[in-house]
Amino acid sequence: MPKKKNDEDDEEKEKVVTFTPNPKSLDGVPDLSMLVYLEMKNVLCNVEHRFCKMARKSPYTSVSTILLAINPYERLPIYGQDVINEFHNAQKKGRLPQGRPHPYGVSARSYMRMIQRKCNQSVIVCGESGAGKTETTKLLMRYLAMTAAPSTNTELIVEQQIIAASPILEAYGNAKTVLNNNSSRFGKFTKLLYDVPEKAREGRILGSYLETYLLEKSRVVFQANNERNYHIPYFLYHGVDKNAHHTLGIVPPEQLYYANQGGTAQVAGINDAERFKELAESLRLMRVDDDTQNDLWRITSGIFMLGNVCFRREGDGFASIDPTSKQALLETARLWNIDATAFETRLTTSNLKARGQNIVRKIKFEDAATNRDSIAKSFYENVFLYLCQRINAELYQTDEEDIKSILFIGILDVFGFENFWINSLEQFCINFTNEKLQQFFNYHIIQSEQEEYIKEGVQWTELTVPNNVHYLDLIEHKDYGFFKLLDSACKAPQPDSEALMQELFNRHGDNGCLKRVTQPGSGQARGKPKSNGGGNNRRQRRGGANNKFDGFEVRHFADLVAYDVSKFLIKNMEAVHPDTAKMLKKSKNVLVQEIGSAGPKGRKKKSVTAVFAGGIKTLMKNLHATEPYFVRCVNPNMQKSSTIWTESVVEHQLRCGGLVEALKVLKLGYPTRVPYSTLYDEYHGNVTNPLIKNMGPESFSTALLIAFDVNEDDYELGLTKIFFKPSKAAVLDAIMGQAGQPLSVAQNEKITKWVVKKRIKQMVGSLRAFLELRKRVRLTRAEARWRYAGRIAALLGGTVLNHLDIARKNIIERKKKEAALGMQAFFRGTYQRSKYLKRIDKVRKATKMVWICYRRYQDRIELQKWLDVKVEETRKREEERRKREAEEARQRAIEEERRKAAEAEAERKRKEAMAEEDRKNYEAKKKQEELERARAEEERQAKEREEEERKRLDDERKKAADAETQREQERKLKEEEERKHKEEDDARLEQERDAARKRIEQKSLTLQQEKKVAESEEREERKQKREKKIKSKRDKRRKAEDRRKDEEEEEYIKTNFSEMVQDSDEDEEQDSDYDSSGSDSADPVLSIAQQLKQFEKIAATGQLFLKYTGKRRRKPQDRIVKVSFDNKYKPKQISWGSGSRHIDF
């Protein structure tokens, strides 16, 4: 009762709130910044006028870089090819149609800025379910894909594939909800990649990259009233040929528990059969052939058939398969091509690994349905992720060499803010994403306003960006953030939500955003149950009256939200159980093996929140590297009508979407503005004062402000507009109210006085400027003369000192170089000799090993030939024996009367034949033993030859060493003899002085010549060393430049394409990992022989390969490689992408 009373009080307050309406001439303006008053009521009136009261419905309104998109719930004539051409033609001219807010305009503007500024762009589309996010996103992508500049047939295929990705994702990721017939139940960020060279004026589309976030897995097993499951089971039933229904396991959705809980199998406006045809054609564009599609349909049908498997309670409280649903189990096993007994075992038991041993544990009856649903949810999620991987493998193939020329336009289609009566982990993650995007939104909206002021030359104080730091600290604290605490609680031996709550409030009890509550439904919560009776177990789990509510309340930017913490731990630990993965990997269906065993191998699995937080972190990193645009999608009513306008519904969405914050930004700055041309056009025709009649629009508008006594502190003059401060909109109303009327005498006098005073100030200012200029000219001339006189003396003295200093440095440097060169020459010589000796030894050993291997290879060949001969002889003997036995049988039939005698004779012959055969076998065995002895003898001889070779090499080395020693001794003897000869020559020179003098003179001349030769050789050597040093420096500079370019490229990729970079934080985030099971999932399931039997199917389905880029810390790119076969099962073509990415055999 108090809650209801407070609501009534709030409604009464809202009713008495008054607002100042804008002038009638501003009704339905295309840009909200054109309004004089920017209260929420003014915004609602303007948007309602454009949506309901104009001759042609205009669901789009802009404000700054925000596009406000109202869901029209009908097909308007504003999306055709003619509209695309109109925006595209304007885009080529560098401008867009004025007064035409449209998703095509957002795409065109982002493309223009990407080309002009060489900067990545992003478009953020958000809103609640039913607001039209999916259709708006398709319009944005359609314009970009259809207006791209193709240059080859390959790119035409890429553009078709980009558009074809939407039907695939919608079939497996969209569903009918209460608010929307085609609601996206996941978030996605699509990067459209362009090749934009440095000076290019247009970009060439290369492909795209898709990132998905938080698929609503719970919808696979549960839907609320008037909702239905994902589109795919309904598409299959109405789209697949009826003759193939039994083969593919397709049954009417009304017979599937998973597909009929909401009671709505048909959806108005969705033709399931046509949508299936579109889905099949899209898959073909992604190189998914018909056989693979049929396997995909079988997997999907099996997932939904699994919901029909029921359980019964045994006497010991455990679960077993209900006999009435045995057929559903067998059908699911048939569709997945797995063993039915193993499947039944998986549904009723689980393995637990303890101390290295597997323990089989029966599943309780209360947990059996949850176990079954977990299999269905995890397998469906793997199917969805497999399709996303196929799309990325087809479209994300960056083969360009210049990575810096690749830019992207990112389109984010993300879930809107949610506040239900019961909120769980999904809503917590969704609202966390909206908080991050709201912080990003606030920052960039203020920044765009500041750009407007800078563009107009307005002087103003920079605004402070609003932030939600307390909430973000609650969630993202490095050590004690909520996600960290949640993962820590999941790793406990017995996870308990009460322990999680205690730890949360111990760490963050003083946080103003957090509060503990004991009842659901905070703020403007939707979906309050009308009664507590009835409902199945699922609804009771979502907040039935018999369950005690335990949770916490968080103050978000849009509303207060109460979260039920009871299922946080279970949902955070959801993953594919290793027993399930092992069972699916044993399937005989290749696609089941690939999808069922998907996931990280050989490591612990990350929790749901850890994966989600990592994805949001990457998303925000991508967004911060872009220039953003915002599209706020709004649902005009809850009846899905094209004519009804519910103001309270729209206002709630605008507040949750952050438009109120954007309006506050406009209020903090200069929310009211008017172009000079507007005032000039309104007043100029009725002005008679000659002083202002001939003024330009800027001076004319300023004179009008003087005439109306506007204080100079209340406005700022821009280059093309007048900006009024907050609460000064009435001044502009007064001026515009007298538009078309002549100015009064008093106003003309004010203008005359202002003009005279302005011109006097201009004259006095001109005179002061002239005197100041003359003074500066004289000083400049004197300074120039002084600089010229002193410069000459300074140059002469400085030149002498510089030359002396250079000479001193050159001498020191030359001495250092000479010493260093001597040391380097000695070291290099020693090093090269050591390296040469090691290489010689290595070559010898390698030669020896090659010879040994060659001899053994020859021996194996001889043995193989001998075995072939013996096998052939044995085969011939067997053939002869079979013929002989046949002849004997015929003789027995003809000569029946002499049977006994013939039998005796035949027996004797047979014994003789057997004796002869035994003798031959003995001789063959003896020959084989002789061959083996010969082979052993040859091996022994080979070893002996090897030993002899080694001894020979040792002897050669010893002989070489002895020869070296002998040469050294001979050299010493020679030196000794030379010394003796020299002494004898000196003695003779003493006796023969005259002859010695002549010889000395000749020798002196010879020495001088040798010295000159040595000096020339030394100069040449120094020159070569200098050139070598210069070359070394150049090589170092080139390598440094290459490293710098590589580092710049890596930084560019890390900033703009984070999905291409190895995640270095994976090993650091071990706190987010948990062991999902105790069983060993790494055991081999299929042998090599079994896989080879399925090779043709595996190759035709396509396998994931990784294309490595050769760069450090660069992630390899996914490539789906397929091999197609002809009717004779011979390979016909191998392909790794669309277009020209194939090779024909």
PDB file of N, CA, C and O in Angstrom, residues 1093-1143:
ATOM      1  N   LYS A1093      37.868 -42.754 -42.364  1.00  0.00           N
ATOM      2  CA  LYS A1093      36.668 -43.247 -43.043  1.00  0.00           C
ATOM      3  C   LYS A1093      35.695 -42.110 -43.316  1.00  0.00           C
ATOM      4  O   LYS A1093      34.926 -42.156 -44.277  1.00  0.00           O
ATOM      5  N   GLN A1094      35.723 -41.099 -42.462  1.00  0.00           N
ATOM      6  CA  GLN A1094      34.815 -39.961 -42.623  1.00  0.00           C
ATOM      7  C   GLN A1094      35.495 -38.779 -43.302  1.00  0.00           C
ATOM      8  O   GLN A1094      34.971 -37.668 -43.268  1.00  0.00           O
ATOM      9  N   PHE A1095      36.630 -38.995 -43.926  1.00  0.00           N
ATOM     10  CA  PHE A1095      37.405 -37.865 -44.465  1.00  0.00           C
ATOM     11  C   PHE A1095      36.619 -37.061 -45.494  1.00  0.00           C
ATOM     12  O   PHE A1095      36.631 -35.837 -45.478  1.00  0.00           O
ATOM     13  N   GLU A1096      35.922 -37.771 -46.414  1.00  0.00           N
ATOM     14  CA  GLU A1096      35.198 -37.053 -47.467  1.00  0.00           C
ATOM     15  C   GLU A1096      34.134 -36.154 -46.855  1.00  0.00           C
ATOM     16  O   GLU A1096      33.964 -35.006 -47.273  1.00  0.00           O
ATOM     17  N   LYS A1097      33.434 -36.649 -45.848  1.00  0.00           N
ATOM     18  CA  LYS A1097      32.398 -35.846 -45.196  1.00  0.00           C
ATOM     19  C   LYS A1097      33.020 -34.681 -44.431  1.00  0.00           C
ATOM     20  O   LYS A1097      32.516 -33.554 -44.466  1.00  0.00           O
ATOM     21  N   ILE A1098      34.121 -34.964 -43.748  1.00  0.00           N
ATOM     22  CA  ILE A1098      34.803 -33.905 -42.977  1.00  0.00           C
ATOM     23  C   ILE A1098      35.286 -32.808 -43.912  1.00  0.00           C
ATOM     24  O   ILE A1098      35.111 -31.609 -43.662  1.00  0.00           O
ATOM     25  N   ALA A1099      35.912 -33.222 -45.027  1.00  0.00           N
ATOM     26  CA  ALA A1099      36.459 -32.234 -45.964  1.00  0.00           C
ATOM     27  C   ALA A1099      35.363 -31.435 -46.629  1.00  0.00           C
ATOM     28  O   ALA A1099      35.501 -30.233 -46.868  1.00  0.00           O
ATOM     29  N   ALA A1100      34.237 -32.077 -46.961  1.00  0.00           N
ATOM     30  CA  ALA A1100      33.135 -31.366 -47.619  1.00  0.00           C
ATOM     31  C   ALA A1100      32.430 -30.428 -46.652  1.00  0.00           C
ATOM     32  O   ALA A1100      31.929 -29.377 -47.052  1.00  0.00           O
ATOM     33  N   THR A1101      32.372 -30.788 -45.358  1.00  0.00           N
ATOM     34  CA  THR A1101      31.748 -29.911 -44.370  1.00  0.00           C
ATOM     35  C   THR A1101      32.577 -28.663 -44.144  1.00  0.00           C
ATOM     36  O   THR A1101      32.051 -27.569 -43.952  1.00  0.00           O
ATOM     37  N   GLY A1102      33.890 -28.791 -44.190  1.00  0.00           N
ATOM     38  CA  GLY A1102      34.770 -27.652 -43.949  1.00  0.00           C
ATOM     39  C   GLY A1102      35.367 -27.726 -42.561  1.00  0.00           C
ATOM     40  O   GLY A1102      34.675 -28.000 -41.578  1.00  0.00           O
ATOM     41  N   GLN A1103      36.668 -27.484 -42.487  1.00  0.00           N
ATOM     42  CA  GLN A1103      37.375 -27.526 -41.221  1.00  0.00           C
ATOM     43  C   GLN A1103      38.069 -26.197 -40.986  1.00  0.00           C
ATOM     44  O   GLN A1103      38.517 -25.527 -41.923  1.00  0.00           O
ATOM     45  N   LEU A1104      38.173 -25.844 -39.706  1.00  0.00           N
ATOM     46  CA  LEU A1104      38.793 -24.579 -39.339  1.00  0.00           C
ATOM     47  C   LEU A1104      40.308 -24.717 -39.339  1.00  0.00           C
ATOM     48  O   LEU A1104      40.869 -25.576 -38.658  1.00  0.00           O
ATOM     49  N   PHE A1105      40.988 -23.869 -40.108  1.00  0.00           N
ATOM     50  CA  PHE A1105      42.436 -23.767 -40.107  1.00  0.00           C
ATOM     51  C   PHE A1105      42.817 -22.355 -39.668  1.00  0.00           C
ATOM     52  O   PHE A1105      42.015 -21.424 -39.754  1.00  0.00           O
ATOM     53  N   LEU A1106      44.036 -22.210 -39.207  1.00  0.00           N
ATOM     54  CA  LEU A1106      44.516 -20.913 -38.734  1.00  0.00           C
ATOM     55  C   LEU A1106      45.585 -20.391 -39.672  1.00  0.00           C
ATOM     56  O   LEU A1106      46.559 -21.090 -39.961  1.00  0.00           O
ATOM     57  N   LYS A1107      45.383 -19.173 -40.144  1.00  0.00           N
ATOM     58  CA  LYS A1107      46.365 -18.527 -41.013  1.00  0.00           C
ATOM     59  C   LYS A1107      47.209 -17.599 -40.148  1.00  0.00           C
ATOM     60  O   LYS A1107      46.752 -16.585 -39.646  1.00  0.00           O
ATOM     61  N   TYR A1108      48.498 -17.983 -39.963  1.00  0.00           N
ATOM     62  CA  TYR A1108      49.381 -17.190 -39.128  1.00  0.00           C
ATOM     63  C   TYR A1108      49.963 -16.031 -39.933  1.00  0.00           C
ATOM     64  O   TYR A1108      50.319 -16.169 -41.105  1.00  0.00           O
ATOM     65  N   THR A1109      50.062 -14.869 -39.269  1.00  0.00           N
ATOM     66  CA  THR A1109      50.516 -13.656 -39.955  1.00  0.00           C
ATOM     67  C   THR A1109      52.016 -13.468 -39.883  1.00  0.00           C
ATOM     68  O   THR A1109      52.556 -12.618 -40.585  1.00  0.00           O
ATOM     69  N   GLY A1110      52.709 -14.224 -39.044  1.00  0.00           N
ATOM     70  CA  GLY A1110      54.156 -14.068 -38.925  1.00  0.00           C
ATOM     71  C   GLY A1110      54.572 -12.922 -38.034  1.00  0.00           C
ATOM     72  O   GLY A1110      55.754 -12.605 -37.916  1.00  0.00           O
ATOM     73  N   LYS A1111      53.604 -12.269 -37.392  1.00  0.00           N
ATOM     74  CA  LYS A1111      53.905 -11.138 -36.531  1.00  0.00           C
ATOM     75  C   LYS A1111      53.817 -11.573 -35.076  1.00  0.00           C
ATOM     76  O   LYS A1111      53.022 -12.423 -34.700  1.00  0.00           O
ATOM     77  N   ARG A1112      54.654 -10.936 -34.258  1.00  0.00           N
ATOM     78  CA  ARG A1112      54.666 -11.244 -32.834  1.00  0.00           C
ATOM     79  C   ARG A1112      53.372 -10.753 -32.188  1.00  0.00           C
ATOM     80  O   ARG A1112      52.930  -9.646 -32.417  1.00  0.00           O
ATOM     81  N   ARG A1113      52.783 -11.596 -31.375  1.00  0.00           N
ATOM     82  CA  ARG A1113      51.563 -11.301 -30.652  1.00  0.00           C
ATOM     83  C   ARG A1113      50.377 -11.018 -31.558  1.00  0.00           C
ATOM     84  O   ARG A1113      49.429 -10.355 -31.171  1.00  0.00           O
ATOM     85  N   ARG A1114      50.435 -11.481 -32.810  1.00  0.00           N
ATOM     86  CA  ARG A1114      49.310 -11.298 -33.725  1.00  0.00           C
ATOM     87  C   ARG A1114      48.509 -12.591 -33.784  1.00  0.00           C
ATOM     88  O   ARG A1114      49.075 -13.662 -34.013  1.00  0.00           O
ATOM     89  N   LYS A1115      47.213 -12.514 -33.556  1.00  0.00           N
ATOM     90  CA  LYS A1115      46.377 -13.710 -33.590  1.00  0.00           C
ATOM     91  C   LYS A1115      46.290 -14.260 -35.012  1.00  0.00           C
ATOM     92  O   LYS A1115      46.199 -13.499 -35.964  1.00  0.00           O
ATOM     93  N   PRO A1116      46.305 -15.578 -35.167  1.00  0.00           N
ATOM     94  CA  PRO A1116      46.049 -16.137 -36.508  1.00  0.00           C
ATOM     95  C   PRO A1116      44.598 -15.918 -36.904  1.00  0.00           C
ATOM     96  O   PRO A1116      43.718 -15.840 -36.060  1.00  0.00           O
ATOM     97  N   GLN A1117      44.362 -15.820 -38.214  1.00  0.00           N
ATOM     98  CA  GLN A1117      43.020 -15.611 -38.719  1.00  0.00           C
ATOM     99  C   GLN A1117      42.360 -16.954 -39.032  1.00  0.00           C
ATOM    100  O   GLN A1117      43.009 -17.884 -39.488  1.00  0.00           O
ATOM    101  N   ASP A1118      41.030 -17.021 -38.776  1.00  0.00           N
ATOM    102  CA  ASP A1118      40.285 -18.241 -39.042  1.00  0.00           C
ATOM    103  C   ASP A1118      40.058 -18.402 -40.542  1.00  0.00           C
ATOM    104  O   ASP A1118      39.739 -17.431 -41.247  1.00  0.00           O
ATOM    105  N   ARG A1119      40.227 -19.616 -41.023  1.00  0.00           N
ATOM    106  CA  ARG A1119      39.916 -19.956 -42.410  1.00  0.00           C
ATOM    107  C   ARG A1119      39.164 -21.288 -42.416  1.00  0.00           C
ATOM    108  O   ARG A1119      39.651 -22.282 -41.871  1.00  0.00           O
ATOM    109  N   ILE A1120      37.986 -21.304 -43.017  1.00  0.00           N
ATOM    110  CA  ILE A1120      37.238 -22.547 -43.199  1.00  0.00           C
ATOM    111  C   ILE A1120      37.646 -23.132 -44.551  1.00  0.00           C
ATOM    112  O   ILE A1120      37.348 -22.568 -45.603  1.00  0.00           O
ATOM    113  N   VAL A1121      38.363 -24.264 -44.533  1.00  0.00           N
ATOM    114  CA  VAL A1121      38.862 -24.896 -45.749  1.00  0.00           C
ATOM    115  C   VAL A1121      37.948 -26.065 -46.096  1.00  0.00           C
ATOM    116  O   VAL A1121      37.695 -26.934 -45.252  1.00  0.00           O
ATOM    117  N   LYS A1122      37.444 -26.068 -47.340  1.00  0.00           N
ATOM    118  CA  LYS A1122      36.535 -27.117 -47.800  1.00  0.00           C
ATOM    119  C   LYS A1122      37.110 -27.782 -49.046  1.00  0.00           C
ATOM    120  O   LYS A1122      37.777 -27.127 -49.850  1.00  0.00           O
ATOM    121  N   VAL A1123      36.810 -29.071 -49.208  1.00  0.00           N
ATOM    122  CA  VAL A1123      37.177 -29.815 -50.409  1.00  0.00           C
ATOM    123  C   VAL A1123      35.897 -30.403 -50.982  1.00  0.00           C
ATOM    124  O   VAL A1123      35.179 -31.131 -50.288  1.00  0.00           O
ATOM    125  N   SER A1124      35.600 -30.089 -52.235  1.00  0.00           N
ATOM    126  CA  SER A1124      34.417 -30.645 -52.892  1.00  0.00           C
ATOM    127  C   SER A1124      34.824 -31.814 -53.791  1.00  0.00           C
ATOM    128  O   SER A1124      35.926 -31.836 -54.349  1.00  0.00           O
ATOM    129  N   PHE A1125      33.904 -32.805 -53.927  1.00  0.00           N
ATOM    130  CA  PHE A1125      34.185 -34.024 -54.676  1.00  0.00           C
ATOM    131  C   PHE A1125      33.145 -34.173 -55.805  1.00  0.00           C
ATOM    132  O   PHE A1125      32.018 -33.677 -55.711  1.00  0.00           O
ATOM    133  N   ASP A1126      33.553 -34.878 -56.857  1.00  0.00           N
ATOM    134  CA  ASP A1126      32.630 -35.140 -57.945  1.00  0.00           C
ATOM    135  C   ASP A1126      31.860 -36.436 -57.666  1.00  0.00           C
ATOM    136  O   ASP A1126      31.954 -37.017 -56.573  1.00  0.00           O
ATOM    137  N   ASN A1127      31.104 -36.914 -58.675  1.00  0.00           N
ATOM    138  CA  ASN A1127      30.272 -38.114 -58.491  1.00  0.00           C
ATOM    139  C   ASN A1127      31.098 -39.370 -58.256  1.00  0.00           C
ATOM    140  O   ASN A1127      30.602 -40.348 -57.691  1.00  0.00           O
ATOM    141  N   LYS A1128      32.350 -39.368 -58.711  1.00  0.00           N
ATOM    142  CA  LYS A1128      33.221 -40.521 -58.525  1.00  0.00           C
ATOM    143  C   LYS A1128      34.093 -40.395 -57.277  1.00  0.00           C
ATOM    144  O   LYS A1128      35.076 -41.099 -57.124  1.00  0.00           O
ATOM    145  N   TYR A1129      33.739 -39.455 -56.403  1.00  0.00           N
ATOM    146  CA  TYR A1129      34.443 -39.240 -55.140  1.00  0.00           C
ATOM    147  C   TYR A1129      35.906 -38.843 -55.361  1.00  0.00           C
ATOM    148  O   TYR A1129      36.773 -39.186 -54.557  1.00  0.00           O
ATOM    149  N   LYS A1130      36.147 -38.123 -56.424  1.00  0.00           N
ATOM    150  CA  LYS A1130      37.474 -37.584 -56.658  1.00  0.00           C
ATOM    151  C   LYS A1130      37.460 -36.092 -56.307  1.00  0.00           C
ATOM    152  O   LYS A1130      36.481 -35.403 -56.594  1.00  0.00           O
ATOM    153  N   PRO A1131      38.539 -35.577 -55.687  1.00  0.00           N
ATOM    154  CA  PRO A1131      38.540 -34.155 -55.305  1.00  0.00           C
ATOM    155  C   PRO A1131      38.428 -33.258 -56.530  1.00  0.00           C
ATOM    156  O   PRO A1131      39.103 -33.460 -57.535  1.00  0.00           O
ATOM    157  N   LYS A1132      37.538 -32.267 -56.426  1.00  0.00           N
ATOM    158  CA  LYS A1132      37.276 -31.374 -57.550  1.00  0.00           C
ATOM    159  C   LYS A1132      37.815 -29.976 -57.290  1.00  0.00           C
ATOM    160  O   LYS A1132      38.371 -29.347 -58.175  1.00  0.00           O
ATOM    161  N   GLN A1133      37.656 -29.486 -56.056  1.00  0.00           N
ATOM    162  CA  GLN A1133      38.067 -28.114 -55.757  1.00  0.00           C
ATOM    163  C   GLN A1133      38.343 -27.981 -54.273  1.00  0.00           C
ATOM    164  O   GLN A1133      37.671 -28.599 -53.449  1.00  0.00           O
ATOM    165  N   ILE A1134      39.325 -27.161 -53.922  1.00  0.00           N
ATOM    166  CA  ILE A1134      39.594 -26.796 -52.535  1.00  0.00           C
ATOM    167  C   ILE A1134      39.432 -25.276 -52.428  1.00  0.00           C
ATOM    168  O   ILE A1134      39.944 -24.529 -53.258  1.00  0.00           O
ATOM    169  N   SER A1135      38.686 -24.833 -51.419  1.00  0.00           N
ATOM    170  CA  SER A1135      38.409 -23.404 -51.269  1.00  0.00           C
ATOM    171  C   SER A1135      38.611 -23.008 -49.814  1.00  0.00           C
ATOM    172  O   SER A1135      38.366 -23.785 -48.899  1.00  0.00           O
ATOM    173  N   TRP A1136      39.048 -21.780 -49.625  1.00  0.00           N
ATOM    174  CA  TRP A1136      39.253 -21.231 -48.272  1.00  0.00           C
ATOM    175  C   TRP A1136      38.582 -19.872 -48.132  1.00  0.00           C
ATOM    176  O   TRP A1136      38.895 -19.095 -47.256  1.00  0.00           O
ATOM    177  N   GLY A1137      37.652 -19.579 -49.001  1.00  0.00           N
ATOM    178  CA  GLY A1137      36.909 -18.329 -48.954  1.00  0.00           C
ATOM    179  C   GLY A1137      36.076 -18.195 -50.205  1.00  0.00           C
ATOM    180  O   GLY A1137      36.016 -19.090 -51.050  1.00  0.00           O
ATOM    181  N   SER A1138      35.437 -17.035 -50.321  1.00  0.00           N
ATOM    182  CA  SER A1138      34.571 -16.805 -51.463  1.00  0.00           C
ATOM    183  C   SER A1138      35.353 -16.173 -52.601  1.00  0.00           C
ATOM    184  O   SER A1138      36.490 -15.731 -52.439  1.00  0.00           O
ATOM    185  N   GLY A1139      34.695 -16.098 -53.767  1.00  0.00           N
ATOM    186  CA  GLY A1139      35.321 -15.445 -54.912  1.00  0.00           C
ATOM    187  C   GLY A1139      36.463 -16.267 -55.472  1.00  0.00           C
ATOM    188  O   GLY A1139      36.340 -17.426 -55.823  1.00  0.00           O
ATOM    189  N   SER A1140      37.645 -15.632 -55.531  1.00  0.00           N
ATOM    190  CA  SER A1140      38.814 -16.262 -56.151  1.00  0.00           C
ATOM    191  C   SER A1140      39.630 -17.095 -55.179  1.00  0.00           C
ATOM    192  O   SER A1140      40.688 -17.604 -55.561  1.00  0.00           O
ATOM    193  N   ARG A1141      39.157 -17.255 -53.945  1.00  0.00           N
ATOM    194  CA  ARG A1141      39.924 -17.998 -52.953  1.00  0.00           C
ATOM    195  C   ARG A1141      39.646 -19.491 -53.080  1.00  0.00           C
ATOM    196  O   ARG A1141      39.014 -20.101 -52.225  1.00  0.00           O
ATOM    197  N   HIS A1142      40.077 -20.102 -54.188  1.00  0.00           N
ATOM    198  CA  HIS A1142      39.919 -21.537 -54.397  1.00  0.00           C
ATOM    199  C   HIS A1142      40.933 -22.013 -55.434  1.00  0.00           C
ATOM    200  O   HIS A1142      41.498 -21.220 -56.188  1.00  0.00           O
ATOM    201  N   ILE A1143      41.153 -23.326 -55.449  1.00  0.00           N
ATOM    202  CA  ILE A1143      42.037 -23.969 -56.426  1.00  0.00           C
ATOM    203  C   ILE A1143      41.285 -25.167 -56.989  1.00  0.00           C
ATOM    204  O   ILE A1143      40.784 -26.009 -56.235  1.00  0.00           O
TER     205      ILE A1143
END
